[in-house]
Protein backbone atom coordinates (compact mmCIF):
# COMPACT_ATOMS: atom_id res chain seq x y z
CA UNK A 1 0.00 0.00 0.00
CA UNK A 2 1.41 3.39 -0.97
CA UNK A 3 1.56 6.11 1.65
CA UNK A 4 -0.15 9.44 1.09
CA UNK A 5 2.47 11.72 -0.42
CA UNK A 6 0.44 14.91 -0.54
CA UNK A 7 2.65 17.92 0.04
CA UNK A 8 1.73 20.71 2.44
CA UNK A 9 3.52 23.77 3.77
CA UNK A 10 4.10 24.11 7.50
CA UNK A 11 5.77 26.75 9.61
CA UNK A 12 7.39 26.38 12.98
CA UNK A 13 7.88 29.17 15.47
CA UNK A 14 11.07 30.96 14.49
CA UNK A 15 11.53 28.86 11.33
CA UNK A 16 10.89 29.48 7.66
CA UNK A 17 8.00 27.75 5.95
CA UNK A 18 8.95 24.36 4.61
CA UNK A 19 7.15 21.74 2.56
CA UNK A 20 6.62 18.35 4.18
CA UNK A 21 5.55 15.13 2.55
CA UNK A 22 2.43 13.87 4.32
CA UNK A 23 3.67 10.34 4.62
CA UNK A 24 3.95 7.92 7.50
CA UNK A 25 7.40 6.82 6.32
CA UNK A 26 9.87 7.55 9.13
CA UNK A 27 12.76 6.76 6.77
CA UNK A 28 11.98 9.81 4.60
CA UNK A 29 13.83 12.92 5.78
CA UNK A 30 10.97 15.14 4.56
CA UNK A 31 8.23 13.06 6.16
CA UNK A 32 5.78 14.69 8.56
CA UNK A 33 5.81 11.42 10.51
CA UNK A 34 9.55 11.80 11.09
CA UNK A 35 9.07 15.36 12.32
CA UNK A 36 6.36 14.23 14.75
CA UNK A 37 8.51 11.31 15.89
CA UNK A 38 11.41 13.68 16.50
CA UNK A 39 9.19 15.96 18.57
CA UNK A 40 7.87 13.25 20.88
CA UNK A 41 10.60 10.59 20.98
CA UNK A 42 12.86 12.23 23.53
CA UNK A 43 13.31 11.44 27.19
CA UNK A 44 11.66 14.61 28.46
CA UNK A 45 8.52 14.37 26.32
CA UNK A 46 8.00 10.74 27.29
CA UNK A 47 8.55 11.48 30.99
CA UNK A 48 6.09 14.39 30.82
CA UNK A 49 3.46 12.17 29.17
CA UNK A 50 3.98 9.51 31.85
CA UNK A 51 3.87 12.10 34.66
CA UNK A 52 0.64 13.74 33.49
CA UNK A 53 -1.01 10.34 33.08
CA UNK A 54 -4.75 10.37 33.79
CA UNK A 55 -4.57 13.60 35.76
CA UNK A 56 -4.35 17.32 35.16
CA UNK A 57 -1.06 18.87 36.23
CA UNK A 58 0.12 22.42 36.71
CA UNK A 59 3.48 23.55 35.35
CA UNK A 60 5.01 23.70 38.83
CA UNK A 61 3.82 20.17 39.62
CA UNK A 62 5.42 18.86 36.44
CA UNK A 63 8.65 20.75 37.21
CA UNK A 64 8.76 19.09 40.65
CA UNK A 65 7.75 15.60 39.53
CA UNK A 66 9.96 15.31 36.43
CA UNK A 67 13.27 15.11 38.27
CA UNK A 68 16.13 16.98 36.63
CA UNK A 69 14.18 18.88 33.96
CA UNK A 70 14.95 22.57 33.59
CA UNK A 71 12.28 25.24 33.28
CA UNK A 72 13.33 25.81 29.66
CA UNK A 73 13.19 22.11 28.69
CA UNK A 74 9.80 21.64 30.35
CA UNK A 75 8.43 24.67 28.50
CA UNK A 76 9.84 23.53 25.15
CA UNK A 77 8.54 19.98 25.50
CA UNK A 78 5.09 21.04 26.68
CA UNK A 79 4.86 23.30 23.62
CA UNK A 80 5.88 20.44 21.31
CA UNK A 81 3.36 18.11 22.93
CA UNK A 82 0.64 20.76 22.64
CA UNK A 83 1.61 21.54 19.01
CA UNK A 84 1.25 17.86 18.13
CA UNK A 85 -2.14 17.58 19.84
CA UNK A 86 -0.97 15.34 22.68
CA UNK A 87 -1.45 17.80 25.54
CA UNK A 88 -4.26 20.23 26.21
CA UNK A 89 -3.24 23.51 27.84
CA UNK A 90 -5.80 25.57 29.76
CA UNK A 91 -4.91 29.01 31.12
CA UNK A 92 -7.09 30.18 34.02
CA UNK A 93 -7.49 33.97 34.37
CA UNK A 94 -6.19 34.23 37.92
CA UNK A 95 -3.37 36.15 39.54
CA UNK A 96 -0.89 34.61 39.28
CA UNK A 97 -2.05 32.80 36.11
CA UNK A 98 -2.76 29.10 36.54
CA UNK A 99 -2.01 26.78 33.62
CA UNK A 100 -3.25 23.19 33.58
CA UNK A 101 -1.99 20.41 31.31
CA UNK A 102 -3.98 17.27 30.46
CA UNK A 103 -3.32 14.51 27.95
CA UNK A 104 -5.66 14.48 24.94
CA UNK A 105 -6.98 11.24 23.45
CA UNK A 106 -3.89 10.85 21.21
CA UNK A 107 -1.75 11.70 24.26
CA UNK A 108 -3.42 8.92 26.24
CA UNK A 109 -2.75 6.51 23.36
CA UNK A 110 0.92 7.53 23.42
CA UNK A 111 0.92 7.02 27.17
CA UNK A 112 -0.06 3.37 26.65
CA UNK A 113 3.09 3.01 24.54
CA UNK A 114 5.18 4.78 27.19
CA UNK A 115 3.73 2.45 29.85
CA UNK A 116 4.78 -0.54 27.73
CA UNK A 117 8.29 0.93 27.42
CA UNK A 118 8.46 1.37 31.19
CA UNK A 119 7.38 -2.25 31.71
CA UNK A 120 9.98 -3.41 29.17
CA UNK A 121 12.69 -1.41 30.97
CA UNK A 122 11.74 -2.89 34.34
CA UNK A 123 11.60 -6.42 32.94
CA UNK A 124 15.01 -6.27 31.23
CA UNK A 125 16.88 -3.93 33.57
CA UNK A 126 19.07 -6.70 35.01
CA UNK A 127 20.00 -8.04 31.57
CA UNK A 128 20.78 -4.56 30.30
CA UNK A 129 22.99 -3.86 33.32
CA UNK A 130 24.86 -7.14 32.68
CA UNK A 131 25.30 -6.29 28.98
CA UNK A 132 26.64 -2.85 29.86
CA UNK A 133 29.06 -4.37 32.33
CA UNK A 134 30.31 -6.91 29.75
CA UNK A 135 30.64 -4.17 27.17
CA UNK A 136 32.59 -1.96 29.57
CA UNK A 137 34.97 -4.81 30.39
CA UNK A 138 35.53 -5.56 26.69
CA UNK A 139 36.35 -1.91 25.97
CA UNK A 140 38.78 -1.71 28.91
CA UNK A 141 40.91 -4.58 27.60
XYZ file of C-alpha atoms in Angstrom:
141
model
C 0.000 0.000 0.000
C 1.409 3.389 -0.970
C 1.558 6.105 1.652
C -0.155 9.442 1.095
C 2.469 11.715 -0.422
C 0.437 14.905 -0.536
C 2.655 17.923 0.037
C 1.733 20.714 2.436
C 3.517 23.765 3.773
C 4.104 24.111 7.502
C 5.774 26.749 9.609
C 7.392 26.382 12.985
C 7.875 29.175 15.468
C 11.073 30.957 14.492
C 11.529 28.863 11.333
C 10.888 29.482 7.664
C 8.003 27.747 5.954
C 8.948 24.355 4.606
C 7.147 21.737 2.559
C 6.625 18.350 4.176
C 5.547 15.131 2.548
C 2.432 13.872 4.316
C 3.674 10.339 4.617
C 3.949 7.917 7.495
C 7.398 6.819 6.325
C 9.873 7.555 9.132
C 12.756 6.762 6.774
C 11.981 9.808 4.599
C 13.826 12.924 5.780
C 10.969 15.143 4.557
C 8.227 13.064 6.161
C 5.784 14.687 8.556
C 5.807 11.418 10.507
C 9.551 11.804 11.093
C 9.067 15.358 12.324
C 6.360 14.231 14.753
C 8.511 11.306 15.889
C 11.414 13.675 16.496
C 9.187 15.964 18.569
C 7.874 13.245 20.880
C 10.603 10.590 20.984
C 12.862 12.226 23.527
C 13.308 11.442 27.187
C 11.656 14.609 28.458
C 8.516 14.372 26.320
C 8.003 10.741 27.285
C 8.554 11.479 30.988
C 6.094 14.387 30.816
C 3.465 12.170 29.174
C 3.981 9.514 31.851
C 3.867 12.097 34.660
C 0.639 13.739 33.487
C -1.010 10.337 33.078
C -4.748 10.369 33.787
C -4.567 13.599 35.763
C -4.349 17.322 35.164
C -1.057 18.866 36.231
C 0.122 22.415 36.714
C 3.476 23.546 35.352
C 5.005 23.700 38.833
C 3.816 20.173 39.622
C 5.425 18.860 36.440
C 8.648 20.752 37.210
C 8.763 19.092 40.646
C 7.748 15.596 39.531
C 9.962 15.313 36.426
C 13.268 15.115 38.269
C 16.133 16.981 36.629
C 14.179 18.880 33.962
C 14.946 22.572 33.591
C 12.279 25.243 33.283
C 13.333 25.810 29.661
C 13.191 22.107 28.688
C 9.804 21.643 30.351
C 8.425 24.673 28.499
C 9.844 23.525 25.146
C 8.542 19.984 25.498
C 5.088 21.036 26.679
C 4.862 23.302 23.617
C 5.882 20.444 21.311
C 3.358 18.110 22.926
C 0.637 20.762 22.637
C 1.611 21.536 19.013
C 1.246 17.858 18.129
C -2.139 17.577 19.843
C -0.971 15.337 22.681
C -1.447 17.797 25.537
C -4.259 20.228 26.207
C -3.238 23.508 27.845
C -5.799 25.566 29.765
C -4.914 29.014 31.122
C -7.090 30.183 34.017
C -7.493 33.972 34.366
C -6.192 34.226 37.916
C -3.370 36.154 39.540
C -0.891 34.610 39.275
C -2.049 32.799 36.115
C -2.761 29.100 36.536
C -2.009 26.782 33.621
C -3.247 23.185 33.578
C -1.991 20.406 31.307
C -3.977 17.273 30.456
C -3.324 14.512 27.945
C -5.656 14.478 24.944
C -6.983 11.239 23.447
C -3.889 10.855 21.206
C -1.755 11.700 24.258
C -3.419 8.920 26.245
C -2.755 6.515 23.360
C 0.921 7.532 23.418
C 0.919 7.020 27.173
C -0.057 3.369 26.653
C 3.090 3.005 24.538
C 5.180 4.775 27.192
C 3.728 2.450 29.854
C 4.783 -0.539 27.734
C 8.294 0.934 27.415
C 8.457 1.371 31.195
C 7.376 -2.249 31.714
C 9.976 -3.407 29.171
C 12.691 -1.406 30.966
C 11.741 -2.886 34.338
C 11.600 -6.416 32.935
C 15.007 -6.272 31.232
C 16.879 -3.928 33.574
C 19.068 -6.703 35.005
C 19.999 -8.042 31.569
C 20.780 -4.557 30.297
C 22.987 -3.865 33.317
C 24.859 -7.135 32.679
C 25.302 -6.295 28.981
C 26.645 -2.845 29.862
C 29.062 -4.372 32.333
C 30.305 -6.912 29.751
C 30.636 -4.170 27.168
C 32.591 -1.959 29.574
C 34.971 -4.807 30.394
C 35.527 -5.564 26.685
C 36.352 -1.911 25.971
C 38.779 -1.706 28.909
C 40.910 -4.577 27.601
